[in-house]
Coordinates of C-alpha atoms in Angstrom, one line a residue:
Chain A
M261 CA 144.2 205.3 90.1
T262 CA 147.7 206.0 90.0
Y263 CA 149.8 205.0 86.3
E264 CA 151.3 201.5 88.3
E265 CA 147.8 200.6 89.5
I266 CA 145.5 201.2 86.3
L267 CA 148.8 198.8 84.7
K268 CA 148.7 196.1 87.4
D269 CA 144.8 195.9 87.7
L270 CA 144.7 195.0 83.3
V271 CA 147.0 192.6 84.3
E272 CA 145.0 191.3 86.9
K273 CA 141.9 191.3 84.6
D274 CA 143.2 190.7 81.1
E275 CA 145.7 187.7 80.9
R276 CA 146.4 190.0 77.3
F277 CA 148.6 192.8 79.6
M278 CA 152.2 192.1 79.5
I279 CA 154.2 194.8 81.6
L280 CA 157.9 194.9 80.3
T281 CA 161.0 197.4 80.4
S282 CA 164.5 197.6 79.3
E283 CA 165.4 198.4 82.8
N284 CA 163.7 201.8 83.5
R285 CA 161.9 201.2 85.8
A286 CA 161.0 204.8 87.3
A287 CA 157.2 204.5 86.3
I288 CA 157.0 200.6 87.4
R289 CA 158.9 200.3 90.5
N290 CA 156.0 198.3 92.2
L291 CA 155.2 196.1 89.6
P292 CA 157.7 193.5 89.6
D293 CA 157.5 192.7 93.4
Q294 CA 153.2 192.9 92.4
I295 CA 152.7 190.9 88.7
G296 CA 155.8 188.2 89.0
D297 CA 155.9 186.6 85.8
R298 CA 153.7 189.1 84.0
F299 CA 157.0 191.7 84.3
I300 CA 159.3 191.2 82.2
D301 CA 162.7 193.2 82.0
T302 CA 165.2 192.6 78.7
G303 CA 168.4 194.2 80.6
I304 CA 169.5 197.7 79.0
T305 CA 168.3 195.9 75.2
E306 CA 165.9 198.7 73.6
Q307 CA 166.4 196.5 70.3
T308 CA 165.5 193.0 71.7
M309 CA 162.9 194.6 74.5
V310 CA 160.4 195.4 71.2
G311 CA 160.9 192.2 69.8
V312 CA 159.9 189.9 72.5
A313 CA 157.1 192.3 72.4
A314 CA 156.2 192.4 69.3
G315 CA 156.6 188.5 69.4
L316 CA 154.2 188.2 72.6
A317 CA 151.7 190.5 70.6
L318 CA 151.8 186.9 67.7
R319 CA 151.3 185.3 71.4
G320 CA 148.0 187.5 71.8
R321 CA 149.5 188.9 74.1
I322 CA 149.3 193.3 74.8
P323 CA 152.9 194.6 75.8
V324 CA 153.0 197.7 77.3
A325 CA 156.9 198.1 76.9
H326 CA 158.8 200.8 78.6
A327 CA 162.1 202.3 77.8
L328 CA 163.9 206.2 77.9
A329 CA 162.0 208.0 74.9
S330 CA 165.1 208.5 73.1
F331 CA 167.2 205.0 73.0
L332 CA 163.5 203.7 72.2
T333 CA 162.5 205.1 69.9
M334 CA 166.3 206.2 68.2
R335 CA 168.0 202.8 68.9
A336 CA 164.7 200.5 68.3
F337 CA 163.4 202.6 65.6
E338 CA 163.8 200.1 63.2
F339 CA 162.6 197.8 65.4
I340 CA 159.5 199.4 66.0
R341 CA 159.2 200.4 62.3
T342 CA 159.7 196.6 60.8
D343 CA 158.6 194.5 63.8
V344 CA 156.0 196.5 65.8
G345 CA 154.9 199.1 62.4
I346 CA 155.0 196.6 59.3
G347 CA 153.8 193.4 61.7
N348 CA 150.6 195.9 62.6
L349 CA 150.6 194.9 66.5
P350 CA 149.1 195.9 69.6
V351 CA 152.5 196.7 71.3
K352 CA 152.5 199.8 73.8
L353 CA 156.3 202.2 73.4
V354 CA 156.2 204.2 77.5
G355 CA 158.6 206.6 76.9
G356 CA 160.1 208.5 79.5
F357 CA 161.8 211.7 80.2
S358 CA 160.8 213.1 76.5
G359 CA 161.5 216.0 75.8
F360 CA 161.7 218.5 78.1
L361 CA 161.8 216.2 80.6
S362 CA 164.7 215.3 80.1
E363 CA 166.0 218.0 82.2
A364 CA 169.4 218.5 82.9
N365 CA 170.6 214.9 81.3
G366 CA 171.7 216.1 77.7
P367 CA 171.6 216.2 73.8
T368 CA 172.0 212.3 74.7
H369 CA 168.8 211.9 76.0
Q370 CA 166.7 214.3 74.6
A371 CA 164.2 213.3 73.2
I372 CA 162.4 216.0 70.5
E373 CA 162.1 213.9 67.2
D374 CA 159.9 211.4 68.9
V375 CA 156.7 212.3 67.8
S376 CA 158.0 213.1 64.1
I377 CA 160.0 209.5 63.6
M378 CA 156.9 207.7 65.7
R379 CA 154.1 209.3 63.8
G380 CA 156.3 209.0 60.4
I381 CA 156.1 204.9 60.8
P382 CA 152.5 203.7 59.6
N383 CA 149.8 202.1 61.8
V384 CA 151.9 203.5 64.6
N385 CA 150.0 206.2 66.8
V386 CA 151.5 208.9 69.1
F387 CA 150.1 209.6 72.8
C388 CA 151.2 212.9 74.0
P389 CA 149.7 213.2 77.6
A390 CA 149.1 217.1 78.7
D391 CA 149.8 215.9 83.0
E392 CA 149.3 213.1 85.0
E393 CA 145.4 212.7 85.2
D394 CA 145.3 213.4 81.5
M395 CA 147.2 210.3 80.9
L396 CA 145.4 208.3 83.3
I397 CA 141.9 209.5 82.1
G398 CA 143.3 208.7 78.5
L399 CA 145.4 205.2 79.3
R400 CA 143.2 202.6 79.6
K401 CA 141.6 203.7 76.1
V402 CA 144.7 203.7 74.2
L403 CA 146.5 200.5 75.9
E404 CA 143.3 198.4 75.1
S405 CA 143.0 199.6 71.6
P406 CA 144.4 196.9 69.0
E407 CA 146.1 199.1 67.6
P408 CA 150.3 199.8 68.1
F409 CA 151.0 203.0 70.0
Y410 CA 153.4 205.7 71.4
I411 CA 153.1 207.3 74.4
R412 CA 154.7 209.9 76.0
Y413 CA 154.7 209.4 80.0
N414 CA 154.2 212.3 81.4
N415 CA 154.1 212.4 85.4
L416 CA 153.7 216.1 85.8
K417 CA 151.1 217.3 88.5
S418 CA 148.3 219.1 86.7
V419 CA 146.5 222.5 87.1
Y420 CA 143.9 222.5 85.3
K421 CA 141.0 219.5 85.7
H422 CA 140.5 217.6 82.4
S423 CA 137.7 216.1 80.8
P424 CA 137.3 212.8 81.7
D425 CA 135.5 212.1 78.3
F426 CA 138.7 210.1 76.5
E427 CA 138.6 209.2 72.9
I428 CA 141.6 208.1 70.5
G429 CA 141.9 211.1 68.1
K430 CA 139.6 213.6 69.5
A431 CA 141.4 216.8 71.2
E432 CA 140.2 218.5 74.4
V433 CA 139.3 222.4 73.4
V434 CA 140.0 224.1 76.8
S435 CA 138.0 227.3 75.5
E436 CA 137.7 228.6 72.0
G437 CA 139.2 232.2 70.7
K438 CA 138.9 234.4 68.2
D439 CA 141.9 236.6 68.0
V440 CA 144.6 233.5 69.1
T441 CA 144.1 229.7 69.3
I442 CA 146.7 227.4 71.2
I443 CA 147.3 223.8 70.0
V444 CA 149.4 222.0 71.9
Y445 CA 150.6 218.4 72.9
G446 CA 152.3 217.3 76.3
V447 CA 153.8 219.0 79.0
L448 CA 153.8 222.3 77.6
F449 CA 150.1 222.1 77.4
S450 CA 150.5 224.3 81.5
Q451 CA 152.4 226.7 80.1
A452 CA 150.2 227.5 77.7
V453 CA 147.1 227.9 79.9
E454 CA 149.8 230.3 81.7
A455 CA 150.2 231.8 77.9
K456 CA 146.1 232.3 77.3
E457 CA 145.5 233.8 81.0
I458 CA 148.7 236.0 80.1
L459 CA 146.5 237.2 76.7
E460 CA 142.7 237.5 78.1
T461 CA 144.3 239.6 80.6
K462 CA 145.1 242.0 77.4
G463 CA 142.0 241.4 75.8
L464 CA 142.5 239.0 73.9
S465 CA 139.7 236.3 72.6
V466 CA 142.2 233.0 73.2
G467 CA 141.8 229.0 72.6
L468 CA 142.7 226.6 73.8
I469 CA 143.3 222.5 72.2
N470 CA 145.3 220.0 74.1
L471 CA 145.5 217.6 71.3
R472 CA 146.5 214.6 73.7
T473 CA 146.6 212.3 70.5
V474 CA 149.1 213.6 67.8
K475 CA 148.1 210.8 65.5
P476 CA 145.3 210.5 64.9
V477 CA 145.2 214.2 64.7
D478 CA 141.8 215.9 65.5
E479 CA 141.6 217.4 62.0
E480 CA 138.3 218.8 62.8
A481 CA 139.5 221.0 66.0
I482 CA 142.4 222.5 64.1
L483 CA 140.2 223.0 60.9
N484 CA 137.7 224.6 63.5
A485 CA 140.3 226.9 64.6
A486 CA 141.9 228.0 62.4
D487 CA 138.3 228.9 61.2
N488 CA 137.5 231.2 63.4
S489 CA 141.4 233.1 64.6
K490 CA 142.9 234.5 63.5
L491 CA 146.4 233.3 64.6
L492 CA 147.2 229.4 65.2
V493 CA 150.1 229.2 67.1
T494 CA 151.3 225.9 67.6
I495 CA 153.3 224.4 71.3
E496 CA 155.7 221.5 71.3
D497 CA 159.2 220.6 73.3
H498 CA 160.1 218.9 70.0
F499 CA 162.1 220.0 66.7
I500 CA 160.2 222.2 64.2
T501 CA 160.0 219.7 61.8
G502 CA 157.8 216.7 61.9
G503 CA 155.8 217.4 64.9
L504 CA 152.5 219.4 65.7
Y505 CA 153.4 222.3 63.1
S506 CA 154.1 219.9 59.9
V507 CA 151.0 218.2 61.3
T508 CA 149.4 221.4 60.5
A509 CA 151.1 222.6 57.6
E510 CA 150.4 218.9 56.3
L511 CA 146.3 219.5 57.0
F512 CA 146.2 222.7 55.7
L513 CA 147.8 222.1 52.7
R514 CA 145.5 219.3 52.1
K515 CA 142.5 221.2 52.9
K516 CA 144.0 224.5 50.7
I517 CA 144.0 227.0 53.7
I518 CA 145.6 229.7 53.9
C519 CA 146.5 231.3 57.8
D520 CA 148.9 232.7 60.6
V521 CA 150.5 230.2 62.0
L522 CA 153.1 230.6 64.5
P523 CA 155.6 227.8 65.8
V524 CA 156.9 227.5 69.3
A525 CA 158.8 224.6 68.4
L526 CA 163.1 224.2 68.6
K527 CA 164.0 225.0 65.8
D528 CA 167.7 222.7 64.7
S529 CA 170.0 222.9 68.0
W530 CA 168.9 220.5 70.9
F531 CA 167.8 222.8 74.3
K532 CA 170.2 223.6 77.3
P533 CA 169.9 220.8 80.0
A534 CA 168.9 222.3 83.3
L535 CA 166.4 221.6 85.7
L536 CA 162.6 222.1 84.0
Q537 CA 161.5 225.6 85.3
D538 CA 165.0 226.6 83.9
V539 CA 165.0 225.1 80.2
L540 CA 161.5 226.7 80.0
E541 CA 163.4 230.1 81.0
Y542 CA 166.9 230.1 79.5
E543 CA 164.7 227.6 75.8
G544 CA 161.8 230.6 75.6
F545 CA 158.7 228.4 76.2
T546 CA 157.1 229.5 79.8
G547 CA 153.6 230.9 79.3
E548 CA 154.8 234.3 80.4
K549 CA 157.2 234.2 77.3
I550 CA 155.1 232.4 74.9
A551 CA 152.3 234.9 75.8
E552 CA 155.2 237.7 74.9
R553 CA 155.8 235.6 71.4
I554 CA 152.6 236.2 70.3
L555 CA 151.6 239.9 71.5
V556 CA 154.7 240.9 69.4
N557 CA 154.1 238.0 66.3
Chain B
M25 CA 167.2 157.0 60.3
K26 CA 164.9 154.2 58.8
K27 CA 166.6 154.0 54.3
E28 CA 162.6 155.0 53.7
K29 CA 162.5 157.7 55.6
L30 CA 166.4 158.5 54.7
S31 CA 165.0 158.6 50.3
E32 CA 161.8 160.2 51.8
L33 CA 163.5 163.4 52.9
K34 CA 166.3 163.5 49.8
E35 CA 163.2 163.0 47.6
T36 CA 161.4 165.9 49.2
A37 CA 164.9 168.1 49.7
F38 CA 165.3 167.6 45.8
R39 CA 161.8 168.5 44.8
V40 CA 162.7 172.1 46.8
R41 CA 165.9 172.6 44.9
E42 CA 164.3 172.1 41.8
H43 CA 161.5 174.5 42.9
I44 CA 164.5 177.2 44.4
I45 CA 165.9 177.0 40.3
R46 CA 163.6 177.4 38.7
M47 CA 163.0 180.8 41.3
S48 CA 166.4 181.6 40.3
G49 CA 165.2 182.8 36.6
D50 CA 162.6 185.7 35.3
G51 CA 163.8 188.4 37.8
G52 CA 165.8 185.7 40.3
C53 CA 166.2 184.9 44.0
F54 CA 168.7 184.7 46.4
I55 CA 169.6 181.3 45.6
G56 CA 172.9 180.6 47.0
A57 CA 171.6 180.9 50.5
S58 CA 168.1 179.2 50.0
L59 CA 170.0 176.5 48.4
S60 CA 172.4 175.6 51.5
C61 CA 169.1 175.6 54.2
A62 CA 167.0 173.6 51.4
D63 CA 168.1 170.3 53.4
L64 CA 167.7 171.9 57.4
I65 CA 164.4 173.4 56.3
V66 CA 162.5 170.2 54.8
Y67 CA 164.2 167.8 57.4
L68 CA 162.7 170.1 60.4
Y69 CA 159.4 170.1 58.6
K70 CA 159.1 166.5 57.5
E71 CA 160.8 165.8 61.1
F72 CA 161.3 167.6 63.8
L73 CA 158.3 170.2 64.4
N74 CA 155.2 169.6 65.0
V75 CA 153.3 171.9 62.7
N76 CA 151.4 171.1 59.8
K77 CA 148.7 172.4 56.9
N78 CA 146.3 171.8 59.9
N79 CA 147.5 173.2 62.6
L80 CA 148.8 176.1 61.6
K81 CA 147.0 178.5 63.8
D82 CA 147.3 176.2 66.9
P83 CA 149.1 178.3 70.4
G84 CA 150.4 174.6 71.1
R85 CA 152.3 174.2 67.5
D86 CA 156.3 174.6 66.8
Y87 CA 157.6 178.2 65.5
L88 CA 159.7 178.5 62.9
F89 CA 161.3 181.7 62.5
L90 CA 163.4 182.2 59.5
S91 CA 165.4 184.8 60.6
K92 CA 167.5 185.2 57.4
G93 CA 164.9 186.4 55.1
H94 CA 167.3 185.7 51.6
D95 CA 166.6 181.9 51.6
V96 CA 163.0 182.1 51.5
P97 CA 163.0 180.3 48.5
A98 CA 163.7 177.2 50.4
L99 CA 160.6 177.6 52.8
Y100 CA 158.2 178.3 50.1
G101 CA 159.7 174.9 48.2
T102 CA 159.3 173.4 51.5
F103 CA 155.4 174.4 52.3
A104 CA 154.7 173.6 48.8
E105 CA 156.2 170.4 49.1
I106 CA 154.3 169.5 52.7
G107 CA 151.5 170.9 51.5
F108 CA 150.5 175.0 52.9
I109 CA 150.7 176.4 49.4
E110 CA 149.5 175.1 46.2
K111 CA 152.9 173.8 43.8
E112 CA 151.0 176.3 41.3
R113 CA 151.4 179.4 43.6
L114 CA 155.1 179.0 43.2
M115 CA 154.4 180.3 39.8
N116 CA 153.8 183.9 41.2
H117 CA 157.0 184.2 42.5
L118 CA 158.1 188.4 41.7
K119 CA 154.1 188.7 40.5
T120 CA 151.8 191.4 42.1
N121 CA 149.0 188.9 42.0
D122 CA 150.7 187.7 45.1
F123 CA 153.2 188.0 48.5
I124 CA 155.6 185.1 46.9
Y125 CA 158.7 188.0 46.8
W126 CA 162.5 187.7 47.9
H127 CA 161.6 188.1 51.7
P128 CA 159.1 186.2 54.1
N129 CA 155.5 187.6 54.9
R130 CA 152.9 186.9 56.8
N131 CA 150.2 186.6 54.0
I132 CA 151.6 183.3 53.2
P133 CA 150.5 180.2 54.7
G134 CA 153.5 178.8 57.2
I135 CA 155.3 182.7 58.1
E136 CA 155.1 183.2 61.7
F137 CA 156.7 186.3 61.2
H138 CA 158.3 188.5 57.9
S139 CA 162.0 188.6 58.2
G140 CA 164.9 190.6 55.6
S141 CA 166.3 193.1 58.1
L142 CA 168.7 191.1 59.7
G143 CA 168.7 190.7 63.4
H144 CA 164.7 190.6 64.2
L145 CA 163.7 187.3 64.7
L146 CA 166.0 186.3 67.2
S147 CA 164.2 189.0 69.3
I148 CA 161.1 188.6 68.4
A149 CA 161.2 183.9 68.6
I150 CA 162.5 184.9 72.5
G151 CA 158.6 186.8 73.0
V152 CA 156.9 183.8 71.5
A153 CA 159.4 181.2 73.7
I154 CA 158.6 183.3 76.4
D155 CA 154.9 183.2 76.2
C156 CA 154.8 179.4 75.7
K157 CA 156.7 179.1 78.9
L158 CA 154.4 181.8 80.7
R159 CA 151.2 179.2 79.3
K160 CA 153.4 175.8 80.3
Q161 CA 153.3 175.0 77.2
N162 CA 156.1 172.4 76.0
N163 CA 156.3 174.3 71.4
K164 CA 159.7 173.8 70.0
I165 CA 161.0 177.5 68.7
V166 CA 163.3 177.4 66.0
V167 CA 164.6 180.4 64.5
I168 CA 167.2 179.9 61.3
L169 CA 170.3 182.5 61.4
G170 CA 172.8 183.2 58.2
D171 CA 176.4 183.1 59.7
G172 CA 176.7 186.4 57.9
E173 CA 173.9 187.7 60.3
L174 CA 175.4 187.1 63.4
D175 CA 177.4 190.4 62.8
E176 CA 174.1 192.1 63.9
G177 CA 174.6 193.8 67.3
S178 CA 171.3 192.5 67.9
V179 CA 171.6 189.1 67.6
W180 CA 174.7 188.9 70.5
E181 CA 171.9 191.5 72.9
A182 CA 168.9 188.9 72.5
A183 CA 171.6 186.0 73.0
L184 CA 172.4 187.5 76.1
V185 CA 168.2 188.2 77.1
A186 CA 167.6 184.2 75.9
G187 CA 170.2 182.9 78.0
A188 CA 169.4 185.2 80.8
K189 CA 165.9 183.8 80.6
K190 CA 167.0 180.4 80.7
L191 CA 164.9 179.7 77.5
D192 CA 165.6 175.9 76.4
N193 CA 162.8 176.2 74.5
L194 CA 164.3 178.1 71.7
I195 CA 166.5 176.5 69.0
A196 CA 168.9 178.9 67.0
V197 CA 169.9 176.4 63.9
V198 CA 172.6 178.8 62.0
D199 CA 173.1 177.8 58.6
R200 CA 177.2 177.7 58.3
N201 CA 177.5 178.1 54.7
H202 CA 180.6 180.8 55.3
F203 CA 179.9 183.3 53.4
Q204 CA 178.3 187.1 53.7
A205 CA 176.5 189.0 51.0
N206 CA 179.1 189.2 48.9
I207 CA 182.5 187.7 51.1
E208 CA 183.4 184.4 53.5
T209 CA 182.5 185.2 56.2
E210 CA 186.2 184.2 58.1
K211 CA 187.9 186.9 55.6
L212 CA 185.6 189.9 56.4
I213 CA 184.1 189.6 60.4
P214 CA 185.7 186.3 61.4
L215 CA 183.1 184.1 63.6
N216 CA 185.0 181.2 65.1
P217 CA 184.6 180.5 67.4
I218 CA 180.9 180.2 67.2
S219 CA 180.0 177.5 69.5
D220 CA 182.1 179.1 72.4
K221 CA 180.8 182.6 72.0
F222 CA 177.0 181.2 72.5
E223 CA 177.8 178.8 75.1
A224 CA 179.3 182.2 77.5
F225 CA 176.4 183.5 76.6
G226 CA 174.8 180.3 78.2
W227 CA 173.0 178.7 75.2
K228 CA 173.9 174.9 75.2
T229 CA 175.4 173.9 71.4
G230 CA 175.6 171.7 68.7
S231 CA 176.7 171.5 65.1
C232 CA 175.7 169.2 62.4
D233 CA 176.4 168.5 58.7
G234 CA 173.4 170.5 57.3
H235 CA 173.2 168.5 53.9
N236 CA 173.4 165.2 56.0
F237 CA 169.8 163.9 57.4
E238 CA 170.8 161.7 59.9
D239 CA 173.2 163.9 61.1
L240 CA 170.9 166.6 61.1
E241 CA 168.3 163.6 63.3
R242 CA 171.0 163.1 65.7
A243 CA 171.8 166.7 66.2
F244 CA 168.3 167.8 66.7
S245 CA 167.8 164.8 68.7
E246 CA 169.8 165.9 71.7
F247 CA 166.9 168.4 72.2
S248 CA 165.3 168.1 75.5
I249 CA 163.5 171.3 76.9
E250 CA 164.8 171.6 80.9
T251 CA 168.0 172.4 81.1
G252 CA 167.4 175.6 81.5
K253 CA 169.9 176.8 78.7
P254 CA 168.5 177.7 74.9
N255 CA 170.0 175.8 72.3
L256 CA 172.1 176.5 69.4
V257 CA 173.1 174.0 66.2
I258 CA 175.2 174.7 63.8
A259 CA 174.8 173.5 60.3
E260 CA 177.5 173.5 58.7
T261 CA 176.6 173.9 55.2
R262 CA 177.8 174.9 51.1
R263 CA 176.6 177.8 50.0
G264 CA 174.4 176.2 46.4
N265 CA 174.8 173.2 47.6
G266 CA 173.0 170.6 44.8
L267 CA 175.2 172.3 41.9
P268 CA 178.4 172.1 41.3
S269 CA 178.6 175.3 39.2
I270 CA 177.7 177.4 41.8
E271 CA 178.6 176.2 45.1
A272 CA 180.6 178.1 47.7
R273 CA 180.7 181.1 45.2
A274 CA 181.2 184.3 46.3
D275 CA 179.5 185.9 42.7
R276 CA 176.2 183.2 43.1
W277 CA 173.9 184.9 46.1
F278 CA 171.6 186.9 44.2
A279 CA 171.0 185.1 40.8
N280 CA 168.7 186.4 38.3
F281 CA 169.5 183.2 35.5
T282 CA 168.0 183.1 32.1
N283 CA 165.6 180.4 30.8
D284 CA 168.2 178.0 29.2
E285 CA 170.5 178.5 32.4
V286 CA 167.2 177.3 34.5
E287 CA 166.7 174.7 32.4
M288 CA 170.2 173.6 32.5
L289 CA 170.1 174.1 36.2
L290 CA 167.8 171.7 36.4
K291 CA 169.7 168.8 34.3
E292 CA 172.8 169.7 36.2
L293 CA 170.7 169.0 39.4
H294 CA 169.6 165.7 38.0
G295 CA 173.4 164.7 37.4
G296 CA 173.5 166.3 34.0
K297 CA 177.2 168.5 33.3
I298 CA 177.7 171.6 35.0
T299 CA 176.2 174.5 33.5
E300 CA 178.6 177.3 31.7
L301 CA 176.5 180.4 33.0
T302 CA 176.8 183.8 31.5
S303 CA 174.5 186.0 33.1
E304 CA 175.7 188.1 34.9
T305 CA 176.8 188.5 38.5
I306 CA 175.0 190.1 40.9
V307 CA 176.7 191.7 43.5
A308 CA 173.9 193.0 45.5
R309 CA 170.4 193.2 45.6

């Protein structure tokens, strides 16, 4: 089933589901005709859409609300925090074109602080699938959860056969490694796979963890990696502040663990707008460049 | 309106004002805005809304959302009078053993949603109104907005959406007390003409004297579902209404009165002499 087919199926089988958008229909263009009045487009009104979603949730619905990740999480931030977060309502916020997926749109559209600000809201969870297949594996459990969720929508074609076992708060441990463990979420998963392969040709034992949900985070998987590997590498298309690197640092400080962590993230500036592959090259986030960074570390 | 009904409403509103005045001591409250909408809230709960202590969870009940959360003492005072909460509970105002603080929250029976951040509850109410329509229920969904709150852009975004979605089961009421926090609305960001603005957004509008129960009844009797337009009622009110010593004063927005002042204000409400207030004016909270 595609993303749209899963939503359609949920809407048809469960009267709680409603599909919303603030005039961003990229991922759901076929749904309006298929689900009738269970589809609501509020126009280019991210704040109102989030408020409306909270109102629907008050009435027992599970609204799945779509907008561009930057405008959803930042323009409507206070509505998410105040109405969805304080209200602890089962609103699902789907951010499109997050991180590097905004490609050539430029800084206005770059949601590269979204994970940080969403995970900072009590009650709000964060799901960052590695690719389309990974997203579809986890989608039902995330949407059916009684808790609020921010979802980094990701329809990149999969390069890896993911485990069909999905549990909120449980990472997909692709491999364990003695020398290096790469911890990654979202679109950079495929680059991490490539980096792992390169490092393995150099004789290194490489672990790879696809986090899936950044909040709740799989602490056990990260702690195991810290125990077994000489170096941890966190990879994210996100500012270095508040994302996975911070999640890891918070965990290690709390557990009094000292270990080597190499962050691969955006440092205090927006990225060069271009097509995805060119962004990866320019910013140094291709598998090859990541492997180089790890080797010189 | 029958005489008995009118005197009963006045009686209730009077007691609600007493509750509000008591909450203005020992930590204080937003007394000005609470007094301006006391009659409106009493009218809505006693005469207009189909909501009572027995149907508070019934999805077919009517809803009231207080978007201008400052005036929650008026709402809690009304709740105590109509039996949503025990009157004694109002004594817990600002105490950690309860949830009666400066803004509404859902720990108190009858509060449909928390507020305090302005410009939120019109969109929440739209979500509820859409769902009521989907379920073919004829509930009325009322949102009370402050006039100062109309400065918030999200109100207009939501107003646009409510018009587009033809939510005739939605009634926004503006407590038009002509004040922002500390400044008269027309001197800072003029709002007039409010009804023209909403009409341009596809709303049906009306107005009334928000301190006159017969006029409130006239204005709300004009409401009917199936007009295809959301409804706006501008309730013309006076900040601090009922207490000449603080009425329509910019500096009596938030007040934390001494026990003596509270006693004098209660007497003033009962027709006694005008209180000479010496408490410090608090202009921001």
